[in-house]
PDB file of C-alpha atoms in Angstrom:
ATOM      1  CA  UNK A  26      25.732 126.640 161.551  1.00  0.00           C
ATOM      2  CA  UNK A  27      28.053 129.504 160.776  1.00  0.00           C
ATOM      3  CA  UNK A  28      27.936 128.366 156.878  1.00  0.00           C
ATOM      4  CA  UNK A  29      24.197 127.921 156.988  1.00  0.00           C
ATOM      5  CA  UNK A  30      23.958 131.690 158.258  1.00  0.00           C
ATOM      6  CA  UNK A  31      26.267 133.177 156.121  1.00  0.00           C
ATOM      7  CA  UNK A  32      24.503 131.334 153.087  1.00  0.00           C
ATOM      8  CA  UNK A  33      21.453 132.421 154.489  1.00  0.00           C
ATOM      9  CA  UNK A  34      22.481 136.064 154.547  1.00  0.00           C
ATOM     10  CA  UNK A  35      23.924 136.221 150.959  1.00  0.00           C
ATOM     11  CA  UNK A  36      20.395 134.331 149.604  1.00  0.00           C
ATOM     12  CA  UNK A  37      18.660 137.170 151.518  1.00  0.00           C
ATOM     13  CA  UNK A  38      20.341 139.624 149.506  1.00  0.00           C
ATOM     14  CA  UNK A  39      20.694 137.583 146.407  1.00  0.00           C
ATOM     15  CA  UNK A  40      19.651 138.681 142.953  1.00  0.00           C
ATOM     16  CA  UNK A  41      16.825 136.822 140.880  1.00  0.00           C
ATOM     17  CA  UNK A  42      19.440 134.422 139.186  1.00  0.00           C
ATOM     18  CA  UNK A  43      20.944 133.218 142.516  1.00  0.00           C
ATOM     19  CA  UNK A  44      17.017 132.198 143.575  1.00  0.00           C
ATOM     20  CA  UNK A  45      16.726 130.446 140.842  1.00  0.00           C
ATOM     21  CA  UNK A  46      19.501 128.535 141.041  1.00  0.00           C
ATOM     22  CA  UNK A  47      18.631 127.331 144.326  1.00  0.00           C
ATOM     23  CA  UNK A  48      15.120 126.246 143.323  1.00  0.00           C
ATOM     24  CA  UNK A  49      17.001 124.407 140.333  1.00  0.00           C
ATOM     25  CA  UNK A  50      19.517 123.206 142.915  1.00  0.00           C
ATOM     26  CA  UNK A  51      16.012 121.761 145.681  1.00  0.00           C
ATOM     27  CA  UNK A  52      14.321 120.110 142.522  1.00  0.00           C
ATOM     28  CA  UNK A  53      17.715 118.527 141.620  1.00  0.00           C
ATOM     29  CA  UNK A  54      17.982 117.139 145.096  1.00  0.00           C
ATOM     30  CA  UNK A  55      14.230 116.169 145.304  1.00  0.00           C
ATOM     31  CA  UNK A  56      14.210 114.362 141.607  1.00  0.00           C
ATOM     32  CA  UNK A  57      17.578 112.465 142.421  1.00  0.00           C
ATOM     33  CA  UNK A  58      15.719 111.370 146.025  1.00  0.00           C
ATOM     34  CA  UNK A  59      12.726 110.148 144.156  1.00  0.00           C
ATOM     35  CA  UNK A  60      14.479 108.490 141.384  1.00  0.00           C
ATOM     36  CA  UNK A  61      16.625 106.659 143.890  1.00  0.00           C
ATOM     37  CA  UNK A  62      13.558 105.700 145.822  1.00  0.00           C
ATOM     38  CA  UNK A  63      11.911 104.545 142.482  1.00  0.00           C
ATOM     39  CA  UNK A  64      15.037 102.645 141.331  1.00  0.00           C
ATOM     40  CA  UNK A  65      16.263 100.873 144.467  1.00  0.00           C
ATOM     41  CA  UNK A  66      13.439 101.029 146.792  1.00  0.00           C
ATOM     42  CA  UNK A  67      15.311 101.197 149.743  1.00  0.00           C
ATOM     43  CA  UNK A  68      19.066 102.254 150.618  1.00  0.00           C
ATOM     44  CA  UNK A  69      21.199  99.483 151.934  1.00  0.00           C
ATOM     45  CA  UNK A  70      24.648  98.427 150.504  1.00  0.00           C
ATOM     46  CA  UNK A  71      22.903  95.400 148.698  1.00  0.00           C
ATOM     47  CA  UNK A  72      20.250  98.026 146.895  1.00  0.00           C
ATOM     48  CA  UNK A  73      22.644  97.607 143.682  1.00  0.00           C
ATOM     49  CA  UNK A  74      24.944  94.424 144.554  1.00  0.00           C
ATOM     50  CA  UNK A  75      27.991  96.595 145.513  1.00  0.00           C
ATOM     51  CA  UNK A  76      28.592 100.046 147.079  1.00  0.00           C
ATOM     52  CA  UNK A  77      30.817 101.075 143.619  1.00  0.00           C
ATOM     53  CA  UNK A  78      27.477 100.114 141.663  1.00  0.00           C
ATOM     54  CA  UNK A  79      25.331 101.799 144.240  1.00  0.00           C
ATOM     55  CA  UNK A  80      27.369 105.210 144.075  1.00  0.00           C
ATOM     56  CA  UNK A  81      27.753 104.879 139.857  1.00  0.00           C
ATOM     57  CA  UNK A  82      23.626 104.487 139.780  1.00  0.00           C
ATOM     58  CA  UNK A  83      23.154 107.300 142.267  1.00  0.00           C
ATOM     59  CA  UNK A  84      25.667 109.486 140.186  1.00  0.00           C
ATOM     60  CA  UNK A  85      23.774 108.678 136.913  1.00  0.00           C
ATOM     61  CA  UNK A  86      20.576 109.024 138.613  1.00  0.00           C
ATOM     62  CA  UNK A  87      21.434 112.819 139.594  1.00  0.00           C
ATOM     63  CA  UNK A  88      23.028 113.457 135.998  1.00  0.00           C
ATOM     64  CA  UNK A  89      19.467 112.690 135.035  1.00  0.00           C
ATOM     65  CA  UNK A  90      18.059 115.311 137.377  1.00  0.00           C
ATOM     66  CA  UNK A  91      20.641 117.691 136.603  1.00  0.00           C
ATOM     67  CA  UNK A  92      19.755 117.519 132.756  1.00  0.00           C
ATOM     68  CA  UNK A  93      16.167 118.043 133.379  1.00  0.00           C
ATOM     69  CA  UNK A  94      16.526 121.139 136.170  1.00  0.00           C
ATOM     70  CA  UNK A  95      19.397 122.997 134.472  1.00  0.00           C
ATOM     71  CA  UNK A  96      18.336 122.858 130.931  1.00  0.00           C
ATOM     72  CA  UNK A  97      16.802 125.942 130.250  1.00  0.00           C
ATOM     73  CA  UNK A  98      19.562 127.687 132.296  1.00  0.00           C
ATOM     74  CA  UNK A  99      22.055 126.040 130.039  1.00  0.00           C
ATOM     75  CA  UNK A 100      19.999 127.201 126.784  1.00  0.00           C
ATOM     76  CA  UNK A 101      19.858 130.872 128.443  1.00  0.00           C
ATOM     77  CA  UNK A 102      23.468 130.858 128.737  1.00  0.00           C
ATOM     78  CA  UNK A 103      23.705 129.787 124.859  1.00  0.00           C
ATOM     79  CA  UNK A 104      21.415 131.955 123.445  1.00  0.00           C
ATOM     80  CA  UNK A 105      22.947 134.733 125.317  1.00  0.00           C
ATOM     81  CA  UNK A 106      20.328 135.523 127.710  1.00  0.00           C
ATOM     82  CA  UNK A 107      22.512 135.259 130.642  1.00  0.00           C
ATOM     83  CA  UNK A 108      25.889 136.820 130.666  1.00  0.00           C
ATOM     84  CA  UNK A 109      28.629 135.087 133.060  1.00  0.00           C
ATOM     85  CA  UNK A 110      27.596 137.185 136.386  1.00  0.00           C
ATOM     86  CA  UNK A 111      24.152 135.910 136.633  1.00  0.00           C
ATOM     87  CA  UNK A 112      25.207 132.617 135.437  1.00  0.00           C
ATOM     88  CA  UNK A 113      27.895 132.641 138.310  1.00  0.00           C
ATOM     89  CA  UNK A 114      24.982 133.586 140.442  1.00  0.00           C
ATOM     90  CA  UNK A 115      22.802 130.857 139.396  1.00  0.00           C
ATOM     91  CA  UNK A 116      25.789 128.127 139.673  1.00  0.00           C
ATOM     92  CA  UNK A 117      26.411 129.384 143.219  1.00  0.00           C
ATOM     93  CA  UNK A 118      22.172 128.919 144.197  1.00  0.00           C
ATOM     94  CA  UNK A 119      22.338 125.348 142.435  1.00  0.00           C
ATOM     95  CA  UNK A 120      24.838 124.051 144.707  1.00  0.00           C
ATOM     96  CA  UNK A 121      23.650 125.602 147.639  1.00  0.00           C
ATOM     97  CA  UNK A 122      20.098 124.093 146.918  1.00  0.00           C
ATOM     98  CA  UNK A 123      21.369 121.082 146.019  1.00  0.00           C
ATOM     99  CA  UNK A 124      23.942 120.827 149.123  1.00  0.00           C
ATOM    100  CA  UNK A 125      21.600 120.011 152.169  1.00  0.00           C
ATOM    101  CA  UNK A 126      21.814 115.902 152.140  1.00  0.00           C
ATOM    102  CA  UNK A 127      25.353 116.169 151.480  1.00  0.00           C
ATOM    103  CA  UNK A 128      26.059 118.787 154.427  1.00  0.00           C
ATOM    104  CA  UNK A 129      23.792 116.945 156.917  1.00  0.00           C
ATOM    105  CA  UNK A 130      25.915 113.735 155.798  1.00  0.00           C
ATOM    106  CA  UNK A 131      29.030 115.371 155.919  1.00  0.00           C
ATOM    107  CA  UNK A 132      28.413 116.885 159.803  1.00  0.00           C
ATOM    108  CA  UNK A 133      26.792 113.396 161.023  1.00  0.00           C
ATOM    109  CA  UNK A 134      29.493 111.282 159.385  1.00  0.00           C
ATOM    110  CA  UNK A 135      32.407 113.302 160.675  1.00  0.00           C
ATOM    111  CA  UNK A 136      31.013 114.256 164.272  1.00  0.00           C
ATOM    112  CA  UNK A 137      29.086 111.252 165.406  1.00  0.00           C
ATOM    113  CA  UNK A 138      30.569 108.127 162.903  1.00  0.00           C
ATOM    114  CA  UNK A 139      33.838 107.042 163.932  1.00  0.00           C
ATOM    115  CA  UNK A 140      33.366 103.756 162.387  1.00  0.00           C
ATOM    116  CA  UNK A 141      31.692 102.290 159.432  1.00  0.00           C
ATOM    117  CA  UNK A 142      30.013  99.654 161.289  1.00  0.00           C
ATOM    118  CA  UNK A 143      26.481 101.634 162.527  1.00  0.00           C
ATOM    119  CA  UNK A 144      23.006 100.891 163.419  1.00  0.00           C
ATOM    120  CA  UNK A 145      20.878 101.039 161.570  1.00  0.00           C
ATOM    121  CA  UNK A 146      23.103  99.373 158.749  1.00  0.00           C
ATOM    122  CA  UNK A 147      22.320 101.036 155.613  1.00  0.00           C
ATOM    123  CA  UNK A 148      23.606 104.486 157.430  1.00  0.00           C
ATOM    124  CA  UNK A 149      26.788 103.264 156.446  1.00  0.00           C
ATOM    125  CA  UNK A 150      25.746 103.835 152.501  1.00  0.00           C
ATOM    126  CA  UNK A 151      24.705 107.110 153.206  1.00  0.00           C
ATOM    127  CA  UNK A 152      27.998 109.111 152.688  1.00  0.00           C
ATOM    128  CA  UNK A 153      28.439 107.400 149.205  1.00  0.00           C
ATOM    129  CA  UNK A 154      25.120 107.995 147.958  1.00  0.00           C
ATOM    130  CA  UNK A 155      25.200 111.683 149.436  1.00  0.00           C
ATOM    131  CA  UNK A 156      28.618 112.814 147.900  1.00  0.00           C
ATOM    132  CA  UNK A 157      27.783 111.229 144.516  1.00  0.00           C
ATOM    133  CA  UNK A 158      24.215 113.087 144.282  1.00  0.00           C
ATOM    134  CA  UNK A 159      25.905 116.180 145.556  1.00  0.00           C
ATOM    135  CA  UNK A 160      28.936 115.848 143.046  1.00  0.00           C
ATOM    136  CA  UNK A 161      26.981 116.247 139.775  1.00  0.00           C
ATOM    137  CA  UNK A 162      25.228 119.467 140.792  1.00  0.00           C
ATOM    138  CA  UNK A 163      28.846 120.951 141.818  1.00  0.00           C
ATOM    139  CA  UNK A 164      30.077 119.821 138.455  1.00  0.00           C
ATOM    140  CA  UNK A 165      26.983 120.801 136.477  1.00  0.00           C
ATOM    141  CA  UNK A 166      27.320 124.363 138.178  1.00  0.00           C
ATOM    142  CA  UNK A 167      31.010 124.721 137.131  1.00  0.00           C
ATOM    143  CA  UNK A 168      30.310 123.605 133.848  1.00  0.00           C
ATOM    144  CA  UNK A 169      27.648 125.871 133.365  1.00  0.00           C
ATOM    145  CA  UNK A 170      29.731 129.085 134.753  1.00  0.00           C
ATOM    146  CA  UNK A 171      32.693 128.113 132.120  1.00  0.00           C
ATOM    147  CA  UNK A 172      29.956 127.766 129.496  1.00  0.00           C
ATOM    148  CA  UNK A 173      28.738 131.334 130.000  1.00  0.00           C
ATOM    149  CA  UNK A 174      32.422 132.955 130.437  1.00  0.00           C
ATOM    150  CA  UNK A 175      33.249 131.123 127.111  1.00  0.00           C
ATOM    151  CA  UNK A 176      29.875 132.611 125.572  1.00  0.00           C
ATOM    152  CA  UNK A 177      30.832 135.903 127.088  1.00  0.00           C
ATOM    153  CA  UNK A 178      34.578 135.819 125.617  1.00  0.00           C
ATOM    154  CA  UNK A 179      33.654 134.888 122.105  1.00  0.00           C
ATOM    155  CA  UNK A 180      30.645 137.475 122.107  1.00  0.00           C
ATOM    156  CA  UNK A 181      32.882 140.603 123.359  1.00  0.00           C
ATOM    157  CA  UNK A 182      33.107 142.492 119.914  1.00  0.00           C
ATOM    158  CA  UNK A 183      37.213 143.034 119.750  1.00  0.00           C
ATOM    159  CA  UNK A 184      38.237 146.905 119.740  1.00  0.00           C
ATOM    160  CA  UNK A 185      40.755 147.094 116.644  1.00  0.00           C
TER     161      UNK A 185
END
């Protein structure tokens, strides 16, 4: 709750790129959930034969969602319309927007699940799916920020 309050305060005072990032993160999360629902029809260990394949397929679905939702921001950086401060604000917003399911899972599993066995049984697959879905936007945000920094470094005229 404290982290949510801090994130809320930070976003309240955030710039336009940060808010665009939050919207992109939420869109990435929703698109991943919808793609998962279409692909697997249910959440269970048997949704994709093994938990490793389930985690992998969730990661691939999250990558596809990131490509769709973050492509305009990557283009803005590559074309030089966004410098690294705006890109960093967008990246942080993206991570915050994509975080709710992972954060809820971290807290729920950490606080209330002391064993893998749970009722209903499909809840045992939730951490794997949530972490796989959340890791992709975090990596995309880091890549986006690094790309903006490199672009700024190359674009800065050298003083002789």
